[in-house]
PDB file of C-alpha atoms in Angstrom:
ATOM      1  CA  UNK W   1      59.134 187.684  97.127  1.00  0.00           C
ATOM      2  CA  UNK W   2      59.060 188.414  93.409  1.00  0.00           C
ATOM      3  CA  UNK W   3      61.802 190.731  92.213  1.00  0.00           C
ATOM      4  CA  UNK W   4      59.459 192.218  89.638  1.00  0.00           C
ATOM      5  CA  UNK W   5      55.883 193.326  90.288  1.00  0.00           C
ATOM      6  CA  UNK W   6      53.511 191.372  88.061  1.00  0.00           C
ATOM      7  CA  UNK W   7      50.052 192.973  88.361  1.00  0.00           C
ATOM      8  CA  UNK W   8      48.269 190.271  86.348  1.00  0.00           C
ATOM      9  CA  UNK W   9      49.416 187.576  88.760  1.00  0.00           C
ATOM     10  CA  UNK W  10      48.783 189.533  91.974  1.00  0.00           C
ATOM     11  CA  UNK W  11      45.951 192.023  91.582  1.00  0.00           C
ATOM     12  CA  UNK W  12      43.086 189.701  90.465  1.00  0.00           C
ATOM     13  CA  UNK W  13      43.412 187.765  93.742  1.00  0.00           C
ATOM     14  CA  UNK W  14      42.957 190.861  95.878  1.00  0.00           C
ATOM     15  CA  UNK W  15      40.283 192.363  93.669  1.00  0.00           C
ATOM     16  CA  UNK W  16      38.305 189.146  94.093  1.00  0.00           C
ATOM     17  CA  UNK W  17      38.807 189.390  97.856  1.00  0.00           C
ATOM     18  CA  UNK W  18      37.508 192.969  97.838  1.00  0.00           C
ATOM     19  CA  UNK W  19      34.405 191.850  95.948  1.00  0.00           C
ATOM     20  CA  UNK W  20      33.746 188.829  98.184  1.00  0.00           C
ATOM     21  CA  UNK W  21      34.004 190.932 101.333  1.00  0.00           C
ATOM     22  CA  UNK W  22      31.900 193.797  99.948  1.00  0.00           C
ATOM     23  CA  UNK W  23      34.681 196.153 100.913  1.00  0.00           C
ATOM     24  CA  UNK W  24      33.305 199.125  98.984  1.00  0.00           C
ATOM     25  CA  UNK W  25      29.626 198.766  99.859  1.00  0.00           C
ATOM     26  CA  UNK W  26      27.814 201.444 101.811  1.00  0.00           C
ATOM     27  CA  UNK W  27      28.008 200.369 105.460  1.00  0.00           C
ATOM     28  CA  UNK W  28      24.988 202.279 106.769  1.00  0.00           C
ATOM     29  CA  UNK W  29      26.790 203.866 109.685  1.00  0.00           C
ATOM     30  CA  UNK W  30      28.919 206.939 110.333  1.00  0.00           C
ATOM     31  CA  UNK W  31      29.044 210.290 108.573  1.00  0.00           C
ATOM     32  CA  UNK W  32      28.244 209.995 104.883  1.00  0.00           C
ATOM     33  CA  UNK W  33      30.082 211.061 101.747  1.00  0.00           C
ATOM     34  CA  UNK W  34      28.840 210.755  98.162  1.00  0.00           C
ATOM     35  CA  UNK W  35      31.586 210.600  95.524  1.00  0.00           C
ATOM     36  CA  UNK W  36      30.464 210.598  91.882  1.00  0.00           C
ATOM     37  CA  UNK W  37      32.494 211.124  88.724  1.00  0.00           C
ATOM     38  CA  UNK W  38      30.815 211.911  85.408  1.00  0.00           C
ATOM     39  CA  UNK W  39      29.698 208.656  83.822  1.00  0.00           C
ATOM     40  CA  UNK W  40      31.735 207.679  80.728  1.00  0.00           C
ATOM     41  CA  UNK W  41      30.317 207.328  77.229  1.00  0.00           C
ATOM     42  CA  UNK W  42      30.517 203.601  76.370  1.00  0.00           C
ATOM     43  CA  UNK W  43      31.395 204.352  72.747  1.00  0.00           C
ATOM     44  CA  UNK W  44      34.707 202.503  72.798  1.00  0.00           C
ATOM     45  CA  UNK W  45      37.361 201.236  75.172  1.00  0.00           C
ATOM     46  CA  UNK W  46      39.139 202.946  78.037  1.00  0.00           C
ATOM     47  CA  UNK W  47      42.081 205.232  77.365  1.00  0.00           C
ATOM     48  CA  UNK W  48      44.531 206.980  79.670  1.00  0.00           C
ATOM     49  CA  UNK W  49      42.270 210.030  79.963  1.00  0.00           C
ATOM     50  CA  UNK W  50      39.635 207.804  81.576  1.00  0.00           C
ATOM     51  CA  UNK W  51      42.222 206.249  83.885  1.00  0.00           C
ATOM     52  CA  UNK W  52      43.334 209.677  85.120  1.00  0.00           C
ATOM     53  CA  UNK W  53      39.828 211.095  85.529  1.00  0.00           C
ATOM     54  CA  UNK W  54      38.394 208.179  87.496  1.00  0.00           C
ATOM     55  CA  UNK W  55      41.572 207.760  89.528  1.00  0.00           C
ATOM     56  CA  UNK W  56      41.025 211.237  90.989  1.00  0.00           C
ATOM     57  CA  UNK W  57      37.543 210.299  92.215  1.00  0.00           C
ATOM     58  CA  UNK W  58      38.751 206.948  93.488  1.00  0.00           C
ATOM     59  CA  UNK W  59      41.549 208.541  95.521  1.00  0.00           C
ATOM     60  CA  UNK W  60      38.982 210.866  97.107  1.00  0.00           C
ATOM     61  CA  UNK W  61      36.636 207.961  97.924  1.00  0.00           C
ATOM     62  CA  UNK W  62      39.458 205.935  99.495  1.00  0.00           C
ATOM     63  CA  UNK W  63      40.633 208.976 101.437  1.00  0.00           C
ATOM     64  CA  UNK W  64      37.223 209.421 103.074  1.00  0.00           C
ATOM     65  CA  UNK W  65      36.895 205.698 103.799  1.00  0.00           C
ATOM     66  CA  UNK W  66      40.299 205.779 105.489  1.00  0.00           C
ATOM     67  CA  UNK W  67      39.004 208.618 107.677  1.00  0.00           C
ATOM     68  CA  UNK W  68      36.005 206.559 108.768  1.00  0.00           C
ATOM     69  CA  UNK W  69      33.315 208.009 106.514  1.00  0.00           C
ATOM     70  CA  UNK W  70      30.549 205.869 105.018  1.00  0.00           C
ATOM     71  CA  UNK W  71      31.204 206.429 101.315  1.00  0.00           C
ATOM     72  CA  UNK W  72      28.765 205.904  98.450  1.00  0.00           C
ATOM     73  CA  UNK W  73      30.852 205.574  95.276  1.00  0.00           C
ATOM     74  CA  UNK W  74      28.762 204.237  92.351  1.00  0.00           C
ATOM     75  CA  UNK W  75      29.441 203.916  88.629  1.00  0.00           C
ATOM     76  CA  UNK W  76      27.248 204.014  85.539  1.00  0.00           C
ATOM     77  CA  UNK W  77      27.224 204.609  81.803  1.00  0.00           C
ATOM     78  CA  UNK W  78      26.088 207.661  79.853  1.00  0.00           C
ATOM     79  CA  UNK W  79      24.867 205.323  77.137  1.00  0.00           C
ATOM     80  CA  UNK W  80      22.493 207.545  75.138  1.00  0.00           C
ATOM     81  CA  UNK W  81      23.443 210.261  72.698  1.00  0.00           C
ATOM     82  CA  UNK W  82      25.776 210.937  69.809  1.00  0.00           C
ATOM     83  CA  UNK W  83      29.015 209.185  70.873  1.00  0.00           C
ATOM     84  CA  UNK W  84      27.403 205.769  71.292  1.00  0.00           C
ATOM     85  CA  UNK W  85      25.175 206.179  68.241  1.00  0.00           C
ATOM     86  CA  UNK W  86      27.976 207.350  65.939  1.00  0.00           C
ATOM     87  CA  UNK W  87      30.243 204.502  67.042  1.00  0.00           C
ATOM     88  CA  UNK W  88      27.497 201.997  66.204  1.00  0.00           C
ATOM     89  CA  UNK W  89      26.854 203.597  62.800  1.00  0.00           C
ATOM     90  CA  UNK W  90      30.548 203.351  61.931  1.00  0.00           C
ATOM     91  CA  UNK W  91      30.449 199.627  62.713  1.00  0.00           C
ATOM     92  CA  UNK W  92      27.172 199.092  60.874  1.00  0.00           C
ATOM     93  CA  UNK W  93      25.487 197.704  63.983  1.00  0.00           C
ATOM     94  CA  UNK W  94      22.482 198.503  66.150  1.00  0.00           C
ATOM     95  CA  UNK W  95      23.385 201.041  68.881  1.00  0.00           C
ATOM     96  CA  UNK W  96      21.821 198.917  71.656  1.00  0.00           C
ATOM     97  CA  UNK W  97      23.903 195.856  70.760  1.00  0.00           C
ATOM     98  CA  UNK W  98      27.099 197.856  70.325  1.00  0.00           C
ATOM     99  CA  UNK W  99      26.522 199.721  73.597  1.00  0.00           C
ATOM    100  CA  UNK W 100      25.974 196.520  75.617  1.00  0.00           C
ATOM    101  CA  UNK W 101      29.274 195.124  74.345  1.00  0.00           C
ATOM    102  CA  UNK W 102      31.127 198.355  75.063  1.00  0.00           C
ATOM    103  CA  UNK W 103      29.723 198.496  78.593  1.00  0.00           C
ATOM    104  CA  UNK W 104      30.923 194.937  79.243  1.00  0.00           C
ATOM    105  CA  UNK W 105      34.429 195.811  77.960  1.00  0.00           C
ATOM    106  CA  UNK W 106      34.525 199.076  79.892  1.00  0.00           C
ATOM    107  CA  UNK W 107      33.365 197.416  83.118  1.00  0.00           C
ATOM    108  CA  UNK W 108      36.022 194.689  82.863  1.00  0.00           C
ATOM    109  CA  UNK W 109      38.728 197.280  82.218  1.00  0.00           C
ATOM    110  CA  UNK W 110      37.615 199.442  85.140  1.00  0.00           C
ATOM    111  CA  UNK W 111      37.586 196.440  87.456  1.00  0.00           C
ATOM    112  CA  UNK W 112      41.092 195.468  86.322  1.00  0.00           C
ATOM    113  CA  UNK W 113      42.338 198.964  87.211  1.00  0.00           C
ATOM    114  CA  UNK W 114      41.022 198.402  90.744  1.00  0.00           C
ATOM    115  CA  UNK W 115      38.676 201.344  91.275  1.00  0.00           C
ATOM    116  CA  UNK W 116      36.683 201.123  94.502  1.00  0.00           C
ATOM    117  CA  UNK W 117      33.159 201.244  93.051  1.00  0.00           C
ATOM    118  CA  UNK W 118      30.069 199.652  94.514  1.00  0.00           C
ATOM    119  CA  UNK W 119      29.232 197.746  91.337  1.00  0.00           C
ATOM    120  CA  UNK W 120      25.896 196.517  92.694  1.00  0.00           C
ATOM    121  CA  UNK W 121      24.602 200.073  92.113  1.00  0.00           C
ATOM    122  CA  UNK W 122      25.715 200.194  88.468  1.00  0.00           C
ATOM    123  CA  UNK W 123      23.277 201.799  86.019  1.00  0.00           C
ATOM    124  CA  UNK W 124      23.035 202.701  82.330  1.00  0.00           C
ATOM    125  CA  UNK W 125      21.078 205.664  81.027  1.00  0.00           C
ATOM    126  CA  UNK W 126      19.837 203.499  78.120  1.00  0.00           C
ATOM    127  CA  UNK W 127      18.050 201.148  80.523  1.00  0.00           C
ATOM    128  CA  UNK W 128      14.244 201.690  80.389  1.00  0.00           C
ATOM    129  CA  UNK W 129      14.114 201.262  84.174  1.00  0.00           C
ATOM    130  CA  UNK W 130      16.398 204.291  84.407  1.00  0.00           C
ATOM    131  CA  UNK W 131      15.109 206.667  81.743  1.00  0.00           C
ATOM    132  CA  UNK W 132      11.469 206.123  82.692  1.00  0.00           C
ATOM    133  CA  UNK W 133      12.267 208.369  85.657  1.00  0.00           C
ATOM    134  CA  UNK W 134      13.779 210.996  83.338  1.00  0.00           C
ATOM    135  CA  UNK W 135      10.483 210.924  81.463  1.00  0.00           C
ATOM    136  CA  UNK W 136       8.550 211.158  84.732  1.00  0.00           C
ATOM    137  CA  UNK W 137      10.530 214.236  85.810  1.00  0.00           C
ATOM    138  CA  UNK W 138      10.021 215.833  82.396  1.00  0.00           C
ATOM    139  CA  UNK W 139       6.255 215.312  82.507  1.00  0.00           C
ATOM    140  CA  UNK W 140       6.078 216.671  86.056  1.00  0.00           C
ATOM    141  CA  UNK W 141       7.969 219.803  85.028  1.00  0.00           C
ATOM    142  CA  UNK W 142       5.641 220.205  82.057  1.00  0.00           C
ATOM    143  CA  UNK W 143       2.624 219.945  84.375  1.00  0.00           C
ATOM    144  CA  UNK W 144       4.150 222.720  86.499  1.00  0.00           C
ATOM    145  CA  UNK W 145       4.656 224.956  83.473  1.00  0.00           C
ATOM    146  CA  UNK W 146       8.439 224.699  83.657  1.00  0.00           C
ATOM    147  CA  UNK W 147       8.706 223.124  80.192  1.00  0.00           C
ATOM    148  CA  UNK W 148       7.299 224.623  77.013  1.00  0.00           C
ATOM    149  CA  UNK W 149       7.615 224.410  73.220  1.00  0.00           C
ATOM    150  CA  UNK W 150       9.004 227.249  71.107  1.00  0.00           C
ATOM    151  CA  UNK W 151      10.753 227.981  67.823  1.00  0.00           C
ATOM    152  CA  UNK W 152      14.467 228.590  68.318  1.00  0.00           C
ATOM    153  CA  UNK W 153      17.517 229.233  66.181  1.00  0.00           C
ATOM    154  CA  UNK W 154      19.808 226.252  66.641  1.00  0.00           C
ATOM    155  CA  UNK W 155      23.102 224.869  65.382  1.00  0.00           C
ATOM    156  CA  UNK W 156      22.391 221.959  63.027  1.00  0.00           C
ATOM    157  CA  UNK W 157      25.144 219.474  62.123  1.00  0.00           C
ATOM    158  CA  UNK W 158      24.264 217.632  58.876  1.00  0.00           C
ATOM    159  CA  UNK W 159      26.879 214.958  59.580  1.00  0.00           C
ATOM    160  CA  UNK W 160      25.490 214.105  63.029  1.00  0.00           C
ATOM    161  CA  UNK W 161      21.912 214.890  61.869  1.00  0.00           C
ATOM    162  CA  UNK W 162      21.145 216.644  65.136  1.00  0.00           C
ATOM    163  CA  UNK W 163      21.255 219.938  67.005  1.00  0.00           C
ATOM    164  CA  UNK W 164      24.513 220.714  68.799  1.00  0.00           C
ATOM    165  CA  UNK W 165      25.436 223.229  71.497  1.00  0.00           C
ATOM    166  CA  UNK W 166      27.383 226.435  70.865  1.00  0.00           C
ATOM    167  CA  UNK W 167      30.312 224.909  72.752  1.00  0.00           C
ATOM    168  CA  UNK W 168      30.463 222.103  70.161  1.00  0.00           C
ATOM    169  CA  UNK W 169      30.958 224.530  67.265  1.00  0.00           C
ATOM    170  CA  UNK W 170      34.602 225.332  66.507  1.00  0.00           C
ATOM    171  CA  UNK W 171      35.267 227.876  63.746  1.00  0.00           C
ATOM    172  CA  UNK W 172      31.916 227.081  62.165  1.00  0.00           C
ATOM    173  CA  UNK W 173      32.511 223.320  62.193  1.00  0.00           C
ATOM    174  CA  UNK W 174      31.098 220.517  64.350  1.00  0.00           C
ATOM    175  CA  UNK W 175      33.821 219.410  66.762  1.00  0.00           C
ATOM    176  CA  UNK W 176      32.771 215.756  66.365  1.00  0.00           C
ATOM    177  CA  UNK W 177      32.179 215.269  62.641  1.00  0.00           C
ATOM    178  CA  UNK W 178      33.990 218.277  61.183  1.00  0.00           C
ATOM    179  CA  UNK W 179      30.958 219.177  59.050  1.00  0.00           C
ATOM    180  CA  UNK W 180      29.995 222.841  58.487  1.00  0.00           C
ATOM    181  CA  UNK W 181      27.315 223.847  60.996  1.00  0.00           C
ATOM    182  CA  UNK W 182      24.095 225.398  59.668  1.00  0.00           C
ATOM    183  CA  UNK W 183      21.866 227.723  61.711  1.00  0.00           C
ATOM    184  CA  UNK W 184      18.235 226.598  61.487  1.00  0.00           C
ATOM    185  CA  UNK W 185      14.972 227.653  63.073  1.00  0.00           C
ATOM    186  CA  UNK W 186      13.337 224.581  64.603  1.00  0.00           C
ATOM    187  CA  UNK W 187      10.725 223.753  67.275  1.00  0.00           C
ATOM    188  CA  UNK W 188      12.487 222.993  70.549  1.00  0.00           C
ATOM    189  CA  UNK W 189      11.620 222.161  74.141  1.00  0.00           C
ATOM    190  CA  UNK W 190      12.724 224.861  76.569  1.00  0.00           C
ATOM    191  CA  UNK W 191      12.937 225.119  80.357  1.00  0.00           C
ATOM    192  CA  UNK W 192      11.938 228.174  82.367  1.00  0.00           C
ATOM    193  CA  UNK W 193      15.296 228.413  84.110  1.00  0.00           C
ATOM    194  CA  UNK W 194      14.636 232.116  84.684  1.00  0.00           C
ATOM    195  CA  UNK W 195      12.291 231.202  87.556  1.00  0.00           C
ATOM    196  CA  UNK W 196      15.271 229.788  89.411  1.00  0.00           C
ATOM    197  CA  UNK W 197      18.069 231.991  88.103  1.00  0.00           C
ATOM    198  CA  UNK W 198      18.683 233.768  91.416  1.00  0.00           C
ATOM    199  CA  UNK W 199      18.864 230.494  93.378  1.00  0.00           C
ATOM    200  CA  UNK W 200      21.172 228.980  90.757  1.00  0.00           C
ATOM    201  CA  UNK W 201      23.487 231.983  90.835  1.00  0.00           C
ATOM    202  CA  UNK W 202      23.607 231.931  94.645  1.00  0.00           C
ATOM    203  CA  UNK W 203      24.473 228.249  94.497  1.00  0.00           C
ATOM    204  CA  UNK W 204      27.403 228.979  92.190  1.00  0.00           C
ATOM    205  CA  UNK W 205      28.830 231.329  94.822  1.00  0.00           C
ATOM    206  CA  UNK W 206      29.212 228.366  97.195  1.00  0.00           C
ATOM    207  CA  UNK W 207      31.335 226.371  94.705  1.00  0.00           C
ATOM    208  CA  UNK W 208      34.578 227.962  95.799  1.00  0.00           C
ATOM    209  CA  UNK W 209      36.719 225.056  94.560  1.00  0.00           C
ATOM    210  CA  UNK W 210      35.341 225.118  91.009  1.00  0.00           C
ATOM    211  CA  UNK W 211      37.518 226.718  88.292  1.00  0.00           C
ATOM    212  CA  UNK W 212      36.465 230.268  87.458  1.00  0.00           C
ATOM    213  CA  UNK W 213      36.049 229.431  83.757  1.00  0.00           C
ATOM    214  CA  UNK W 214      33.486 226.735  84.659  1.00  0.00           C
ATOM    215  CA  UNK W 215      31.422 228.943  86.985  1.00  0.00           C
ATOM    216  CA  UNK W 216      31.541 231.747  84.391  1.00  0.00           C
ATOM    217  CA  UNK W 217      30.217 229.330  81.783  1.00  0.00           C
ATOM    218  CA  UNK W 218      27.386 228.353  84.135  1.00  0.00           C
ATOM    219  CA  UNK W 219      26.521 232.011  84.796  1.00  0.00           C
ATOM    220  CA  UNK W 220      26.353 232.657  81.065  1.00  0.00           C
ATOM    221  CA  UNK W 221      24.042 229.667  80.622  1.00  0.00           C
ATOM    222  CA  UNK W 222      21.766 230.900  83.416  1.00  0.00           C
ATOM    223  CA  UNK W 223      21.719 234.219  81.590  1.00  0.00           C
ATOM    224  CA  UNK W 224      20.227 236.476  84.234  1.00  0.00           C
ATOM    225  CA  UNK W 225      20.395 240.108  83.157  1.00  0.00           C
ATOM    226  CA  UNK W 226      18.302 243.065  84.351  1.00  0.00           C
ATOM    227  CA  UNK W 227      17.465 245.824  81.921  1.00  0.00           C
ATOM    228  CA  UNK W 228      14.920 247.001  79.375  1.00  0.00           C
ATOM    229  CA  UNK W 229      13.934 246.405  75.759  1.00  0.00           C
ATOM    230  CA  UNK W 230      14.122 249.537  73.614  1.00  0.00           C
ATOM    231  CA  UNK W 231      12.177 249.601  70.333  1.00  0.00           C
ATOM    232  CA  UNK W 232      13.852 251.386  67.408  1.00  0.00           C
ATOM    233  CA  UNK W 233      11.754 252.185  64.337  1.00  0.00           C
ATOM    234  CA  UNK W 234      13.527 251.680  61.004  1.00  0.00           C
ATOM    235  CA  UNK W 235      13.436 254.787  58.826  1.00  0.00           C
ATOM    236  CA  UNK W 236      11.423 254.251  55.647  1.00  0.00           C
ATOM    237  CA  UNK W 237      10.064 250.906  56.792  1.00  0.00           C
ATOM    238  CA  UNK W 238       7.416 249.480  59.096  1.00  0.00           C
ATOM    239  CA  UNK W 239      10.044 247.214  60.670  1.00  0.00           C
ATOM    240  CA  UNK W 240      11.014 247.614  64.319  1.00  0.00           C
ATOM    241  CA  UNK W 241      14.163 246.523  66.099  1.00  0.00           C
ATOM    242  CA  UNK W 242      13.974 245.482  69.732  1.00  0.00           C
ATOM    243  CA  UNK W 243      17.263 246.014  71.535  1.00  0.00           C
ATOM    244  CA  UNK W 244      17.935 244.841  75.073  1.00  0.00           C
ATOM    245  CA  UNK W 245      20.137 247.050  77.221  1.00  0.00           C
ATOM    246  CA  UNK W 246      21.207 247.113  80.834  1.00  0.00           C
ATOM    247  CA  UNK W 247      21.803 250.886  80.551  1.00  0.00           C
ATOM    248  CA  UNK W 248      18.594 252.519  79.346  1.00  0.00           C
ATOM    249  CA  UNK W 249      19.878 255.779  80.858  1.00  0.00           C
ATOM    250  CA  UNK W 250      22.471 256.020  78.062  1.00  0.00           C
ATOM    251  CA  UNK W 251      19.801 255.913  75.311  1.00  0.00           C
ATOM    252  CA  UNK W 252      20.335 259.553  74.304  1.00  0.00           C
ATOM    253  CA  UNK W 253      23.933 258.766  73.431  1.00  0.00           C
ATOM    254  CA  UNK W 254      23.071 256.026  70.930  1.00  0.00           C
ATOM    255  CA  UNK W 255      24.543 256.690  67.475  1.00  0.00           C
ATOM    256  CA  UNK W 256      23.820 253.390  65.695  1.00  0.00           C
ATOM    257  CA  UNK W 257      22.373 249.893  66.131  1.00  0.00           C
ATOM    258  CA  UNK W 258      24.307 246.810  65.026  1.00  0.00           C
ATOM    259  CA  UNK W 259      22.260 244.031  63.422  1.00  0.00           C
ATOM    260  CA  UNK W 260      23.600 240.486  63.095  1.00  0.00           C
ATOM    261  CA  UNK W 261      23.849 239.116  59.521  1.00  0.00           C
ATOM    262  CA  UNK W 262      21.489 236.259  60.403  1.00  0.00           C
ATOM    263  CA  UNK W 263      18.848 238.472  62.065  1.00  0.00           C
ATOM    264  CA  UNK W 264      15.344 237.520  60.820  1.00  0.00           C
ATOM    265  CA  UNK W 265      14.652 241.155  59.819  1.00  0.00           C
ATOM    266  CA  UNK W 266      17.736 241.377  57.618  1.00  0.00           C
ATOM    267  CA  UNK W 267      15.888 240.554  54.328  1.00  0.00           C
ATOM    268  CA  UNK W 268      13.569 243.536  54.978  1.00  0.00           C
ATOM    269  CA  UNK W 269      16.402 245.872  55.864  1.00  0.00           C
ATOM    270  CA  UNK W 270      18.715 245.174  52.923  1.00  0.00           C
TER     271      UNK W 270
END
């Protein structure tokens, strides 16, 4: 027996054995469990944050296998979007070429760690055979009236040359590029989430193991609120201010209305 554990001389042998025997494939019998971690961005190489995150899911998958469950534990790559594109731009290469190389590196590193994935089910969101189904879903939702076009005020990052979410703005700066974020009015696709808000909120109540900050964030995104729109006429002007309130019964106690500096009516009011 070796006095010192040498992973490079021991682990490849057993990892090859696992692969040859299909140890982590879905067996098609017994009670099922589906374990899925968020797919990584293939914009670089693995770091210790990846190792920790995917280790948690792997421990859970192995735990259920040890208890006799038939476990589906796949892996894939979130290969579209800003991280992969920005990494390619920095290298002066085409994003598709850079992404394929990063996926190959990432896959080799994940296999060397020894995660128990069923690699035969691997996918990449940049694969046309994958995103054609995203497009299919989108078109179906549009047919059902769940998707529509509208003008919206959005956060625009000039460095990334794209719209970013509120959560990606830190003190007025883009968290990725550090550029000042500009509020623009642009045509955007929107989803009629309000049709499903009650079902979504009820579903959140069943996620008892989720952190409260995460479920609160989801509730805010769903944005269900019952109330009324009150129209205030501006003295000396033909402008009107619509104000939403959940307490219309307190209207007689209103002493002032606060208007945001970037409100579209502000040029008329000043």
